[in-house]
Coordinates of C-alpha atoms in Angstrom, one line a residue:
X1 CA -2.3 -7.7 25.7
X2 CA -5.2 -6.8 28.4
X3 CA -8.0 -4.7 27.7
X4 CA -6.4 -1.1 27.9
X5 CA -3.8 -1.9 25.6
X6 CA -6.1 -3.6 23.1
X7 CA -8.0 -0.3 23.5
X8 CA -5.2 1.9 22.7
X9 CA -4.1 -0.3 19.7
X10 CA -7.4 0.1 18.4
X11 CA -7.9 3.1 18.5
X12 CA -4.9 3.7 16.4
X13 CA -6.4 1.9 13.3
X14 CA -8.7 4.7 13.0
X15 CA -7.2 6.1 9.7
X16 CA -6.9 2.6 8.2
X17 CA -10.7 1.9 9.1
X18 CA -11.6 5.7 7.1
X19 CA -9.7 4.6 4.2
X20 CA -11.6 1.1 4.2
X21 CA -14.4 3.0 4.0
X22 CA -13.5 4.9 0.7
X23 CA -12.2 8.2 2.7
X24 CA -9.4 10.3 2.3
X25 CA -8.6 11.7 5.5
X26 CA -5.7 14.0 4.4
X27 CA -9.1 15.9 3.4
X28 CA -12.3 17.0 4.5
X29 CA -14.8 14.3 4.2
X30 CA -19.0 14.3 4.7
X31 CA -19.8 14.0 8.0
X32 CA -20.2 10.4 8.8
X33 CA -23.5 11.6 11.3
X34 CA -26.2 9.8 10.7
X35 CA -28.4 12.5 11.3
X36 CA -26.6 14.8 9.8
X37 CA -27.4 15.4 5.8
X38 CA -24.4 16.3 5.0
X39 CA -24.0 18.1 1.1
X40 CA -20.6 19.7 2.3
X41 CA -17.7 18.2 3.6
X42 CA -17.6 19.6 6.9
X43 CA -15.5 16.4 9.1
X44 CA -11.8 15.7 9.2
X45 CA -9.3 13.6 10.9
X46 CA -7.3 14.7 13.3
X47 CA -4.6 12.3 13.8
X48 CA -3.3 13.7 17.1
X49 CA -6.5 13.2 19.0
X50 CA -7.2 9.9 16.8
X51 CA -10.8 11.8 15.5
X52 CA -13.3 12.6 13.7
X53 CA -14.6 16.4 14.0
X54 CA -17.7 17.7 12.4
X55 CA -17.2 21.5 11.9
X56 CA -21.1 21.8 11.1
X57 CA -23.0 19.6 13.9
X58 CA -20.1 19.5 16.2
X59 CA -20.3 15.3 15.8
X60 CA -17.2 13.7 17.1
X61 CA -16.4 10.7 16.8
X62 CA -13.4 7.6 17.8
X63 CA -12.8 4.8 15.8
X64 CA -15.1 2.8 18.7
X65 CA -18.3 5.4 17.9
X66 CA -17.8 4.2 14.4
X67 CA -17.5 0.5 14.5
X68 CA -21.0 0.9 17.0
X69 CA -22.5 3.3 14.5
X70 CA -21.4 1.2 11.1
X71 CA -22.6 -2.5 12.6
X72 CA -25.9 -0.8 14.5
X73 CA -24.3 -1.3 18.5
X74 CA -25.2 0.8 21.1
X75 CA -23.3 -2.1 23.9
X76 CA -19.8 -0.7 25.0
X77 CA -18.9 -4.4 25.2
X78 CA -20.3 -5.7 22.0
X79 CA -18.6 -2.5 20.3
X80 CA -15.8 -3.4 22.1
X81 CA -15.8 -7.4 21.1
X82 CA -16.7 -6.8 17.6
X83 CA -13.6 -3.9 17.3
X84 CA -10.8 -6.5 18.7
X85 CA -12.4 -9.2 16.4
X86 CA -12.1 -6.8 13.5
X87 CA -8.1 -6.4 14.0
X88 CA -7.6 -10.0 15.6
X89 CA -6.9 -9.0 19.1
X90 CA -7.1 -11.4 21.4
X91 CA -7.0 -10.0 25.1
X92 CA -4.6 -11.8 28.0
X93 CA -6.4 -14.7 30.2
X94 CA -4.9 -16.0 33.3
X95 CA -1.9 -18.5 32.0
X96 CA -1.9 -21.9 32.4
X97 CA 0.8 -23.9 34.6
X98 CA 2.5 -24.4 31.2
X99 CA 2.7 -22.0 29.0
X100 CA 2.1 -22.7 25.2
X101 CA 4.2 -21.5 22.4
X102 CA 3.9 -17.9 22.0
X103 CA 1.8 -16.7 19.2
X104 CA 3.0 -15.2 15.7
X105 CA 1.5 -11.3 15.8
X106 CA -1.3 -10.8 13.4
X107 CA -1.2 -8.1 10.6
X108 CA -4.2 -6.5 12.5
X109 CA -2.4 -6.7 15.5
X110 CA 0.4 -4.4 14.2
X111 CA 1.3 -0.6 15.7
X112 CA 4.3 1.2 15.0
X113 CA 7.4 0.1 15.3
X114 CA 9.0 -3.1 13.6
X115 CA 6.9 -5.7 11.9
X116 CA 10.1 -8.3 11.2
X117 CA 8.6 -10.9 13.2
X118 CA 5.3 -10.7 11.3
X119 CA 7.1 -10.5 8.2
X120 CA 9.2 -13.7 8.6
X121 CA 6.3 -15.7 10.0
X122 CA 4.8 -14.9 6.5
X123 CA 7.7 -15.5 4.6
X124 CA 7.4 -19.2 5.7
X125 CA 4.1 -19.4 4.4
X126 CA 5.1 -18.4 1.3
X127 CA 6.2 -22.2 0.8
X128 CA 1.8 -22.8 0.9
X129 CA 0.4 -23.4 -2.6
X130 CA -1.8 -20.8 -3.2
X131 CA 1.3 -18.8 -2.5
X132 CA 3.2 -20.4 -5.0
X133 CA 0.2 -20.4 -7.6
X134 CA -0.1 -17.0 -6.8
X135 CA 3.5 -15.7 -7.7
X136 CA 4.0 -18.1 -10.8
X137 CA 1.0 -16.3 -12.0
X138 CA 2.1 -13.2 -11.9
X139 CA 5.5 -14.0 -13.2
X140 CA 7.7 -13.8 -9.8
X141 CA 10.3 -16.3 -9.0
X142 CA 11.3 -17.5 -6.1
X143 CA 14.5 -15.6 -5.9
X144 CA 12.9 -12.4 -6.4
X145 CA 10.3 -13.0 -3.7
X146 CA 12.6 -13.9 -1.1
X147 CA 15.1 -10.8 -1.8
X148 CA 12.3 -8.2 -1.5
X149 CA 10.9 -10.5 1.8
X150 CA 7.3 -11.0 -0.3
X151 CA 5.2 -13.3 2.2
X152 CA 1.5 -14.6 2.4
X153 CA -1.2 -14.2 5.2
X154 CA -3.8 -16.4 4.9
X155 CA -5.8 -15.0 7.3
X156 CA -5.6 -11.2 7.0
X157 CA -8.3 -9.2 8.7
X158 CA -9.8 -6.1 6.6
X159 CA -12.9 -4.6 5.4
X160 CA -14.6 -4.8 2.0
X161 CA -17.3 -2.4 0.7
X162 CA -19.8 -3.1 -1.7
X163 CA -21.3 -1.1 -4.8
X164 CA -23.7 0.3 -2.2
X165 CA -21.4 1.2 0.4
X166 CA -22.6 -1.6 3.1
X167 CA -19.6 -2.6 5.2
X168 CA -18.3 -6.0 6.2
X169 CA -15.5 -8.1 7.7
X170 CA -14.2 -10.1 6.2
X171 CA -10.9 -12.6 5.5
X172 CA -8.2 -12.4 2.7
X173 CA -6.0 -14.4 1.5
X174 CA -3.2 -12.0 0.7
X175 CA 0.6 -11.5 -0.4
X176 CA 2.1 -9.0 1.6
X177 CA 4.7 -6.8 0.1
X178 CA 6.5 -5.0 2.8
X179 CA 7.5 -0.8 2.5
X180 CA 9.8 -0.8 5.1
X181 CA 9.9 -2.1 9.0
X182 CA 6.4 0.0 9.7
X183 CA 4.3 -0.5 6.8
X184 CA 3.1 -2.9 3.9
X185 CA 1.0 -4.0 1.4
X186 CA -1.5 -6.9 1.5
X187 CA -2.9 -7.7 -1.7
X188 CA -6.2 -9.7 -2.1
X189 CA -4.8 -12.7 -4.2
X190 CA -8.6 -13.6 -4.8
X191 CA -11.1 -12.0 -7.1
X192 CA -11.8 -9.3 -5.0
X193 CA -15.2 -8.1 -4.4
X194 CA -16.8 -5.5 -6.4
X195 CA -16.1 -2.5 -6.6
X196 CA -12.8 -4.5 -7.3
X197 CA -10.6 -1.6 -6.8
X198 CA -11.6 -1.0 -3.3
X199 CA -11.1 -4.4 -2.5
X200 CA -7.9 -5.0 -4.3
X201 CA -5.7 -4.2 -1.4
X202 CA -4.8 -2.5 2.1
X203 CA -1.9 -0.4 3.1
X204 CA -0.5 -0.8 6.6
X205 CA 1.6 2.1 8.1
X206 CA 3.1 5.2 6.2
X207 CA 2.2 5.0 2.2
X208 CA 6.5 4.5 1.3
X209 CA 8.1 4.3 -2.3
X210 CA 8.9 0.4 -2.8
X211 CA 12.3 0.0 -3.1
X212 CA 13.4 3.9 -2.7
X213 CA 16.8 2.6 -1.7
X214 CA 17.5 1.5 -5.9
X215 CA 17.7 5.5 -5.7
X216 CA 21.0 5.2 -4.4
X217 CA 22.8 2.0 -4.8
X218 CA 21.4 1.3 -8.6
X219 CA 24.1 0.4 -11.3
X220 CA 21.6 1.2 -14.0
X221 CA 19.1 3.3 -15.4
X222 CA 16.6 3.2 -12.3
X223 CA 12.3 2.8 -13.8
X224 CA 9.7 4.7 -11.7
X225 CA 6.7 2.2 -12.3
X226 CA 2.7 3.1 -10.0
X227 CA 2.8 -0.6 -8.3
X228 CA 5.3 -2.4 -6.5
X229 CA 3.8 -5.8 -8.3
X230 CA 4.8 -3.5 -11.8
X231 CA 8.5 -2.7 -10.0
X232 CA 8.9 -6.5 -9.1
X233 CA 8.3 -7.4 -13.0
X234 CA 11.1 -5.3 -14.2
X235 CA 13.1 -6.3 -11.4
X236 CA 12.2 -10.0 -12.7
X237 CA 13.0 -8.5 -16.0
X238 CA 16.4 -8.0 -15.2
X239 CA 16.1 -4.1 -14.3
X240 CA 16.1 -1.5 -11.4
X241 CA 12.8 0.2 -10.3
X242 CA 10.6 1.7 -7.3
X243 CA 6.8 1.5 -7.0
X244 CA 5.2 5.1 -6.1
X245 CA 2.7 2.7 -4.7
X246 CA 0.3 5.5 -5.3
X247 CA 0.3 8.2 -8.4
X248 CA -0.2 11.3 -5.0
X249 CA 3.8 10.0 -3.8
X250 CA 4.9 12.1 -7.0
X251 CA 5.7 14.1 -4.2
X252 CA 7.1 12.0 -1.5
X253 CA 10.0 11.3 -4.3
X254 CA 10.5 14.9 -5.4
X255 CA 11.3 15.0 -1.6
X256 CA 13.9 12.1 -1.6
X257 CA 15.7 13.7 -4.9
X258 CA 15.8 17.2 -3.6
X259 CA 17.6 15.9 -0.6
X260 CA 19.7 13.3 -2.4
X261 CA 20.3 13.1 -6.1
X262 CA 19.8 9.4 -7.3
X263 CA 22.7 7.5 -8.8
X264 CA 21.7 6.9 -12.2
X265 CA 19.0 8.0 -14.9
X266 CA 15.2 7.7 -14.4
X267 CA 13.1 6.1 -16.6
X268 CA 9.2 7.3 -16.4
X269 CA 7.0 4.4 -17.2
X270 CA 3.8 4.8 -15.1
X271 CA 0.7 3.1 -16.6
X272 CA -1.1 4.2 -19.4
X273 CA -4.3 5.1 -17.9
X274 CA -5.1 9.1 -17.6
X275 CA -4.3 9.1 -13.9
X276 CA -0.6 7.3 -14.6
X277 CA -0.4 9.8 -17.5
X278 CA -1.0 13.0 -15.2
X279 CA 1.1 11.7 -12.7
X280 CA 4.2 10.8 -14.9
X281 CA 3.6 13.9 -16.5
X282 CA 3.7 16.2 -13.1
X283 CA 6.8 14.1 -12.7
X284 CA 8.3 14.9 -15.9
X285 CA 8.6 18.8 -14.8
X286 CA 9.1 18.5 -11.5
X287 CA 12.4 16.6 -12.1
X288 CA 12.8 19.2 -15.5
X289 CA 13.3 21.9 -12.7
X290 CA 15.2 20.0 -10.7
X291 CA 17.7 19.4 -13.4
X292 CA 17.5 15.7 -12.7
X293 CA 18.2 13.2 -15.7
X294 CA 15.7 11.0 -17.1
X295 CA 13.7 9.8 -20.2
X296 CA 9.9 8.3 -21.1
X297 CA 9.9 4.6 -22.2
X298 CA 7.0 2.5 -23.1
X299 CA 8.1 -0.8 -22.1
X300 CA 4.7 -2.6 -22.2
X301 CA 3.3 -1.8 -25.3
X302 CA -0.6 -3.0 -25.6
X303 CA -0.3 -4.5 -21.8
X304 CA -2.2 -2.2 -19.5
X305 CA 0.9 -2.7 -17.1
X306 CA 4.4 -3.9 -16.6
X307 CA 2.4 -7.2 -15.0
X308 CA 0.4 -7.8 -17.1
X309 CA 3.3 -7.2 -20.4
X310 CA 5.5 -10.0 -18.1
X311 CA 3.4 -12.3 -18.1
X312 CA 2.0 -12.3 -21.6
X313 CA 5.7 -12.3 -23.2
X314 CA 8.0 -13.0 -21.0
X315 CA 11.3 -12.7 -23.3
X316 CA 9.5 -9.8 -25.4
X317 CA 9.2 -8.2 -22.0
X318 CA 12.9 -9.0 -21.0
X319 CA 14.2 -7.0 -24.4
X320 CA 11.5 -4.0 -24.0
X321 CA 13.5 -3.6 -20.3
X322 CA 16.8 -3.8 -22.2
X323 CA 16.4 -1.7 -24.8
X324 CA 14.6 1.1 -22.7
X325 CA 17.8 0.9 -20.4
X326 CA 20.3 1.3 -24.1
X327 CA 18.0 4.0 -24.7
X328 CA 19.3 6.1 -22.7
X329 CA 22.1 7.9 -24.1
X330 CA 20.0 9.2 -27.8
X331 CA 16.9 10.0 -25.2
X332 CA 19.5 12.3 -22.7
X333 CA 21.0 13.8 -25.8
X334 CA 17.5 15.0 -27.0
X335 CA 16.4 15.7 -23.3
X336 CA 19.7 17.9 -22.9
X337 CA 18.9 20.0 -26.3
X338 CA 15.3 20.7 -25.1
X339 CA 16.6 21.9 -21.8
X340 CA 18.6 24.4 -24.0
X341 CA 16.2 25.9 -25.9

């Protein structure tokens, strides 16, 4: 691409870079000023205008001013240099007489639209060993990788931020897990750096439900799990289930169900933790008012998640899936009085 669409594509990343920074930029955040103190979150993003506005100071700021103002450059053309190496964008030279084999797209390298030639270029590297070490310790088969198209990037550009909040780029080694066409999930397959849950793993494109389309087309009782690594376990285990991805998608499928009613039961089984719990418990009346069947089912015991209860016990694991989906009938039965009285 030359320079003005490497500009453009750049500048599009700017919500990805707020979120590798620790912000949420569906909400007002502290202004990211440095001469502004800010005790009050007075900034926001505006996605139209790709943005940051300070309603306090008036600061406002492009994904460029804060690449320059986060890595101390005041050079449009090192700001520039250091932005395109961040997302691996590599800017058109004059071609030579022959011209080479055309170069697999990088995940940095990625706008909107469809991402199938990334993702098949990184389903062949799931063949590489740490790929393969990778999925055999987390309990996924081959068979299970290739149907939901799980691939590896060696080479994935992101940030990480430390304990103090210093920034740096860096390189993962990461599976990707793709959403849909536009988005995707790389996750770190290393130890990641602390804080570890900041470092864990990058969404690309819209935050989607993993695997929505079990909605519709499932031929059993259908589990609602938080990860999409905790839907491919019971999907491993022989069930049906979506990843929310995120305990704030609640939401997003309370959308898809008011719009289409899914085909068979739900089963709740989001982790165990106090955010899972709120979430699954949020859920639990939303679909109550919706008059939309499902049950709880605590299918990994003492394992802090699905994953983690797969990989621990595999055929323990395999019958806790089982019998939450023979479950269903007493559980409906009891749901159905409750709704009565």
């Amino acid at each position: 691409m030359d320079r003005e669409q490497a500009r453009e594509t750049v500048k599009g990343y700017l919500e990805e870079y707020l979120r590798s920074k620790g912000i949420n930029p569906r909400k007002p955040f502290n202004c990211l000023n440095p001469e502004h103190p800010d005790k009050h979150p007075s900034m926001s993003y505006d996605s139209k205008h790709q943005r940051c506005k300070c309603f306090s100071c008036g600061a406002s700021y492009d994904i460029f001013d804060l690449i320059g103002i986060d890595n101390g450059l005041t050079d449009d053309k090192d700001i520039f240099n250091r932005a395109y190496e961040l997302y691996g964008l590599n800017i058109d030279k004059p071609e030579p007489a022959s011209k080479p084999a055309q170069k697999m797209p990088s995940a940095a390298s990625l706008v909107k639209g469809d991402n199938m030639d990334y993702y098949k270029k990184m389903q062949q590297n799931r063949a590489e060993q740490a790929a393969q070490d990778y999925l055999k310790s987390r309990g996924i088969s081959e068979e299970v990788a290739s149907k939901y198209w799980l691939g590896y990037d060696p080479e994935y550009k992101t940030v990480n931020e430390d304990e103090s909040g210093q920034r740096s780029f860096v390189t993962w080694r990461a599976l990707m897990i793709p959403t849909s066409k536009e988005s995707f999930i790389a996750r770190n397959i290393d130890k990641p750096q602390a804080p570890e849950k900041k470092n864990r793993y990058r969404k690309k494109g819209p935050s989607l439900i993993f695997n929505s389309k079990a909605l519709y087309e499932a031929n059993k009782p259908i589990f609602v799990v938080e990860g999409e690594i905790d839907a491919l376990s019971i999907i491993e285990a022989g069930g049906q289930a979506v990843g929310l991805g995120s305990t704030s998608n609640v939401r997003q499928l309370m959308q898809m169900l008011e719009k289409q009613k899914p085909a068979q039961t739900l089963i709740l089984a989001l982790d165990a933790d106090e955010e899972g719990q709120k979430a699954e418990a949020e859920l639990a009346n939303l679909l109550t008012g919706f008059k939309i069947p499902f049950y709880k089912y605590n299918i990994t015991g003492a394992a802090k998640d699905a994953n983690e209860a797969l990989t621990l016990n595999r055929e323990e694991y395999i019958k806790a899936v089982q019998e939450a989906e023979q479950t269903e009938q007493a559980q409906l039965e009891a749901q159905k009085e409750a709704i009565k009285e």
